[in-house]
Amino acid sequence: MRVSLRWLQDYIDLPTEDPAEIGRAFDMLGHAVEETETFRADWTSVVIGKVLTVDGIPNADKVRVTTVDVGEAEPYQIICGAWNFDAGAIVPVALPGAVLPGDFKIGSRTIRGVESHGMICSARELGLGEEADGIMVLADDAPIGEPFETLLELPDVVFDLEVTNNRPDVMGMVGVARELAAWFDVDYRPPVIELATVPGEPDLAITITAPDGCNRFTAREVRGVTIGPSPLWMQDRLRKAGVRSISNIVDVTNYVMMETGHPLHSFDADRIEGGVLDVRWSTPGETLETLDGSTIELTPEDLVIVDEAGPTSLAAVMGGARSEVSDATTRVLMEAASWNPPTVMYTSRRHDMRSEASARFERGVDPNLAVMADDRACQLLVAIAGGEVLESQIDIVANAFSPISIDLAVRDVERFLGEGFDAQRCAGLLRRLDLEVSATDETLTVIVPTYRRDLTRPVDLIEEIARLADFDTFDSTVPTGPVGGLTPDQVRTRRLQTALRGMGLSQAINLPFVSPEELAAFGGGIGEVVSVRNPLRDDQSKLRQSLLPGLLRNVRDNLNRGARSVGLYEMARVFYARPWADDGRVPDQPNRLAVAIAGPFGPAVLGRAAAAADAEVALGIVSAIADRMGVEIGRTAAQPPGFHPTRTAELDLNGQAVGYAGEVHPDVVADYEIDGRVAVVEMELAPLVAPVAAPLMAPVSNYPHVEFDLSFDVPPALAGGDLVDATVKASILLERADVFDDFVHPESGQRSIAVRYRLRAPDRTLEREDIDGQRDAMVAAAAALGGTLRGES
């Protein structure tokens, strides 16, 4: 939002004109000043003149000779190549010796034997616009001989404000004045609207068939207008606001939008087919030629204004060429409507038609501002384009909006902001924002107007109080409130993050968008895919069902930038097209943990020398996680999509499948253009961070332990974990069991698993009979699974 200080002074008498002080006020109010631009007369010796005569020059058909009265004793003779004026025109004249923008010096010269002293200027030559086909023609009452800059608001300062999405009320000069009035504790004044009307009503029938897209439709008819250029003062203000002047009718709609914050649209009433307008959703196959000359294909998600011939405007975004005003326009339908903000946002982005109007409607323009904006536009239109405003106004309200009431406890203000905020001070600050406040010593009841739709909770009012109290005056420490804390799940999540960082992994944060190919690579189900309605790119058209595609992109990018090894983890949500248990209105979105490792990695995980990432690294990560989180994670061989078919394990926790660990399938690795193996883990986060029972402590035995190794020949399909579990359960004195060898003979194909066992009794030194009994029980348990003690078969 570009705010001209001179224009702003129409609505407020500021106590200062210091740009730095005003800029600080904007910053403290929450409207950051992105840039400050100073406008000055970028010329010298340019005055207002009146053309007295216009004559041709022999043998010169492209220029004419004029005499111009500039308020001196004798008129100036000036040759001019423009043809858009005649005798009597009031024009800007650069006198001999003048300097125009670009250090262009003006003097006297002779053309075809005719002397020319000075120059009649166009808007481009004065740096006031792009129009160069003709010279500027000024108002008839401009004072002859006065400096041209007296017709402009110069010097001036323009503040380019960053207005947040929840503050549409600050997208107009009046709203900006209201904010500064509250800050400086002075009055502001909205524009005075005195609309003269004549009896009559528009010869139009207007309906709203889509109330879910249009809240209100207001319109007036102005008859007998004459289209032409806007007055210089309006062109100047629009130029500073970053809006190009087009014609008086269009400029009025833009001017009122910049003034009030409410966009408008002007129709040529004679070009509305059938005398009817309806607001409805588009139907398949409809098209619209817009004001910029392009033709767009409409979808059922587009809200349109239609007449009997079809769509004539893309609601809130852009008007149609068929009903636009032209040089022949004499009847104008001035429309000020209120639209559903998400509808406008989706439509403008879908068709890539962002505009000043859509930027305001997306934020949520006050529906109750429509009548005032419409009347203001008609008032200005009659003033600069002539015509008469019909007395009857069309005003259809599909969805009414009323002020809301919020109760604010004074004690909460002091709890958040500190001492010194009693009921009287708080009420005074809120009233400066034009909020209606009734107060007791303990409670404020605040009536919030409809233009402040961002104020819905007591804490919002506390923020308003803080804004006006000046953030710079608060103590550097925040007052303490009720003691809070982390939930058990949050505590365990932080413990998990600490463990992952301790393993040498770095956290990655990725956007949730993936391509259909990435989704399919890891088994994305077609029926449960969440599609993005308006994707930024085709390769970001789906929401992820796995964290691994994003991590693989991260791995590739880091390796391409010279990293020798990469170890990353991510904790984030994945999405499924089924109702979420926490809120059935949105897709299911469980939290996941994923790890991806490429290149030499391992010391912090496996206690071994760094080696290429493989399934052993992935399972080492799982073991380290289980140990740190105090849980047991089981493993069984698995072949999920996207993973290596023989180097992947399914993970289970408390009998529930929670994810996979292993290596990425070589084909998927190749698709991501990664050289070598990539070790990965992906697990459901919720069961991993769920609270667990405190571990039971057992007395430490003071008696010596006994260790021995058993090597079993086992069926090829038997999981090593199943063998260890069975033999562990067979012994009541077992303290520890570790697999130290898993070997497949290259010729016979016989598989052998070697396990080291540790036995210890809590109350005695083990005898040979104790050890043999435990050993025999373990061998029997292995036999039940098809395993035999090696050498005894």
Tab-separated table of N, CA and C in Angstrom, residues 689-748:
chain	number	residue	atom	x	y	z
A	689	VAL	N	6.916	-41.750	20.353
A	689	VAL	CA	7.049	-40.734	21.405
A	689	VAL	C	5.964	-40.860	22.459
A	690	ALA	N	5.096	-41.850	22.330
A	690	ALA	CA	4.068	-42.056	23.356
A	690	ALA	C	4.740	-42.414	24.679
A	691	PRO	N	4.169	-41.976	25.804
A	691	PRO	CA	4.786	-42.286	27.111
A	691	PRO	C	4.911	-43.792	27.325
A	692	VAL	N	5.983	-44.183	27.961
A	692	VAL	CA	6.212	-45.592	28.269
A	692	VAL	C	6.311	-45.755	29.776
A	693	ALA	N	6.025	-46.948	30.216
A	693	ALA	CA	6.113	-47.218	31.654
A	693	ALA	C	7.562	-47.136	32.116
A	694	ALA	N	7.735	-46.683	33.339
A	694	ALA	CA	9.088	-46.594	33.882
A	694	ALA	C	9.703	-47.988	33.941
A	695	PRO	N	10.974	-48.121	33.585
A	695	PRO	CA	11.609	-49.453	33.589
A	695	PRO	C	11.687	-50.019	35.009
A	696	LEU	N	11.510	-51.340	35.112
A	696	LEU	CA	11.640	-52.021	36.401
A	696	LEU	C	13.111	-52.315	36.667
A	697	MET	N	13.565	-51.943	37.831
A	697	MET	CA	14.963	-52.159	38.194
A	697	MET	C	15.127	-53.515	38.876
A	698	ALA	N	16.148	-54.251	38.490
A	698	ALA	CA	16.461	-55.537	39.118
A	698	ALA	C	17.802	-55.423	39.827
A	699	PRO	N	17.962	-56.139	40.920
A	699	PRO	CA	19.256	-56.086	41.624
A	699	PRO	C	20.387	-56.597	40.728
A	700	VAL	N	21.519	-55.985	40.872
A	700	VAL	CA	22.687	-56.408	40.100
A	700	VAL	C	23.353	-57.576	40.829
A	701	SER	N	23.541	-58.664	40.081
A	701	SER	CA	24.160	-59.856	40.684
A	701	SER	C	25.639	-59.613	40.927
A	702	ASN	N	26.111	-60.087	42.079
A	702	ASN	CA	27.536	-59.984	42.405
A	702	ASN	C	28.316	-61.215	41.961
A	703	TYR	N	27.626	-62.175	41.341
A	703	TYR	CA	28.266	-63.420	40.965
A	703	TYR	C	28.753	-63.347	39.514
A	704	PRO	N	29.772	-64.123	39.179
A	704	PRO	CA	30.357	-64.040	37.832
A	704	PRO	C	29.411	-64.582	36.759
A	705	HIS	N	29.607	-64.069	35.530
A	705	HIS	CA	28.800	-64.532	34.403
A	705	HIS	C	29.585	-65.578	33.616
A	706	VAL	N	28.841	-66.262	32.759
A	706	VAL	CA	29.437	-67.265	31.884
A	706	VAL	C	29.000	-66.952	30.460
A	707	GLU	N	29.937	-66.929	29.508
A	707	GLU	CA	29.632	-66.666	28.101
A	707	GLU	C	29.985	-67.882	27.263
A	708	PHE	N	29.156	-68.167	26.259
A	708	PHE	CA	29.460	-69.226	25.307
A	708	PHE	C	28.767	-68.897	23.990
A	709	ASP	N	29.279	-69.502	22.903
A	709	ASP	CA	28.745	-69.254	21.567
A	709	ASP	C	28.044	-70.505	21.063
A	710	LEU	N	26.932	-70.270	20.362
A	710	LEU	CA	26.226	-71.346	19.687
A	710	LEU	C	26.035	-70.949	18.239
A	711	SER	N	26.347	-71.876	17.320
A	711	SER	CA	26.171	-71.617	15.890
A	711	SER	C	25.135	-72.600	15.361
A	712	PHE	N	24.068	-72.032	14.742
A	712	PHE	CA	22.957	-72.848	14.287
A	712	PHE	C	22.868	-72.819	12.761
A	713	ASP	N	22.634	-74.004	12.179
A	713	ASP	CA	22.225	-74.058	10.780
A	713	ASP	C	20.718	-73.872	10.749
A	714	VAL	N	20.274	-72.902	9.973
A	714	VAL	CA	18.856	-72.535	10.002
A	714	VAL	C	18.305	-72.471	8.589
A	715	PRO	N	16.973	-72.568	8.427
A	715	PRO	CA	16.365	-72.383	7.101
A	715	PRO	C	16.669	-70.981	6.559
A	716	PRO	N	16.837	-70.837	5.262
A	716	PRO	CA	17.198	-69.521	4.692
A	716	PRO	C	16.189	-68.418	5.017
A	717	ALA	N	14.914	-68.767	5.158
A	717	ALA	CA	13.891	-67.729	5.365
A	717	ALA	C	13.736	-67.340	6.819
A	718	LEU	N	14.406	-68.031	7.748
A	718	LEU	CA	14.231	-67.730	9.169
A	718	LEU	C	14.892	-66.406	9.522
A	719	ALA	N	14.143	-65.520	10.168
A	719	ALA	CA	14.696	-64.242	10.606
A	719	ALA	C	15.586	-64.463	11.810
A	720	GLY	N	16.744	-63.808	11.796
A	720	GLY	CA	17.650	-63.932	12.919
A	720	GLY	C	17.019	-63.500	14.220
A	721	GLY	N	16.165	-62.500	14.164
A	721	GLY	CA	15.516	-62.030	15.385
A	721	GLY	C	14.613	-63.076	15.987
A	722	ASP	N	13.935	-63.861	15.113
A	722	ASP	CA	13.060	-64.914	15.635
A	722	ASP	C	13.866	-65.984	16.357
A	723	LEU	N	15.043	-66.331	15.796
A	723	LEU	CA	15.903	-67.326	16.447
A	723	LEU	C	16.347	-66.827	17.812
A	724	VAL	N	16.798	-65.581	17.879
A	724	VAL	CA	17.281	-65.032	19.150
A	724	VAL	C	16.142	-64.973	20.158
A	725	ASP	N	14.953	-64.533	19.730
A	725	ASP	CA	13.826	-64.441	20.663
A	725	ASP	C	13.481	-65.806	21.252
A	726	ALA	N	13.482	-66.837	20.409
A	726	ALA	CA	13.112	-68.168	20.886
A	726	ALA	C	14.128	-68.708	21.885
A	727	THR	N	15.403	-68.525	21.592
A	727	THR	CA	16.428	-69.054	22.499
A	727	THR	C	16.510	-68.252	23.789
A	728	VAL	N	16.235	-66.946	23.712
A	728	VAL	CA	16.245	-66.120	24.918
A	728	VAL	C	15.136	-66.551	25.867
A	729	LYS	N	13.955	-66.808	25.299
A	729	LYS	CA	12.814	-67.188	26.140
A	729	LYS	C	13.010	-68.565	26.779
A	730	ALA	N	13.885	-69.365	26.186
A	730	ALA	CA	14.101	-70.715	26.714
A	730	ALA	C	14.972	-70.725	27.959
A	731	SER	N	15.654	-69.632	28.258
A	731	SER	CA	16.585	-69.599	29.387
A	731	SER	C	16.097	-68.614	30.439
A	732	ILE	N	16.127	-69.060	31.709
A	732	ILE	CA	15.729	-68.168	32.803
A	732	ILE	C	16.922	-67.438	33.393
A	733	LEU	N	18.113	-67.808	32.985
A	733	LEU	CA	19.319	-67.183	33.536
A	733	LEU	C	20.034	-66.307	32.507
A	734	LEU	N	19.427	-66.144	31.330
A	734	LEU	CA	20.083	-65.398	30.259
A	734	LEU	C	20.142	-63.916	30.601
A	735	GLU	N	21.313	-63.309	30.412
A	735	GLU	CA	21.497	-61.883	30.655
A	735	GLU	C	21.625	-61.108	29.354
A	736	ARG	N	22.178	-61.775	28.318
A	736	ARG	CA	22.407	-61.059	27.064
A	736	ARG	C	22.606	-62.040	25.929
A	737	ALA	N	22.144	-61.638	24.718
A	737	ALA	CA	22.359	-62.452	23.523
A	737	ALA	C	22.656	-61.522	22.362
A	738	ASP	N	23.747	-61.800	21.615
A	738	ASP	CA	24.156	-60.954	20.505
A	738	ASP	C	24.500	-61.823	19.301
A	739	VAL	N	23.897	-61.508	18.141
A	739	VAL	CA	24.259	-62.177	16.896
A	739	VAL	C	25.573	-61.583	16.408
A	740	PHE	N	26.580	-62.440	16.178
A	740	PHE	CA	27.856	-61.908	15.702
A	740	PHE	C	28.242	-62.440	14.322
A	741	ASP	N	27.403	-63.343	13.765
A	741	ASP	CA	27.718	-63.825	12.421
A	741	ASP	C	26.440	-64.366	11.781
A	742	ASP	N	26.228	-64.004	10.520
A	742	ASP	CA	25.096	-64.510	9.736
A	742	ASP	C	25.675	-64.839	8.364
A	743	PHE	N	25.891	-66.140	8.096
A	743	PHE	CA	26.696	-66.558	6.951
A	743	PHE	C	25.906	-67.517	6.069
A	744	VAL	N	26.008	-67.330	4.746
A	744	VAL	CA	25.407	-68.233	3.769
A	744	VAL	C	26.540	-68.827	2.937
A	745	HIS	N	26.654	-70.162	2.944
A	745	HIS	CA	27.741	-70.822	2.216
A	745	HIS	C	27.530	-70.610	0.714
A	746	PRO	N	28.565	-70.124	-0.008
A	746	PRO	CA	28.383	-69.774	-1.422
A	746	PRO	C	28.067	-70.965	-2.322
A	747	GLU	N	28.457	-72.171	-1.922
A	747	GLU	CA	28.218	-73.336	-2.772
A	747	GLU	C	26.962	-74.100	-2.367
A	748	SER	N	26.864	-74.430	-1.093
A	748	SER	CA	25.719	-75.228	-0.644
A	748	SER	C	24.483	-74.387	-0.376
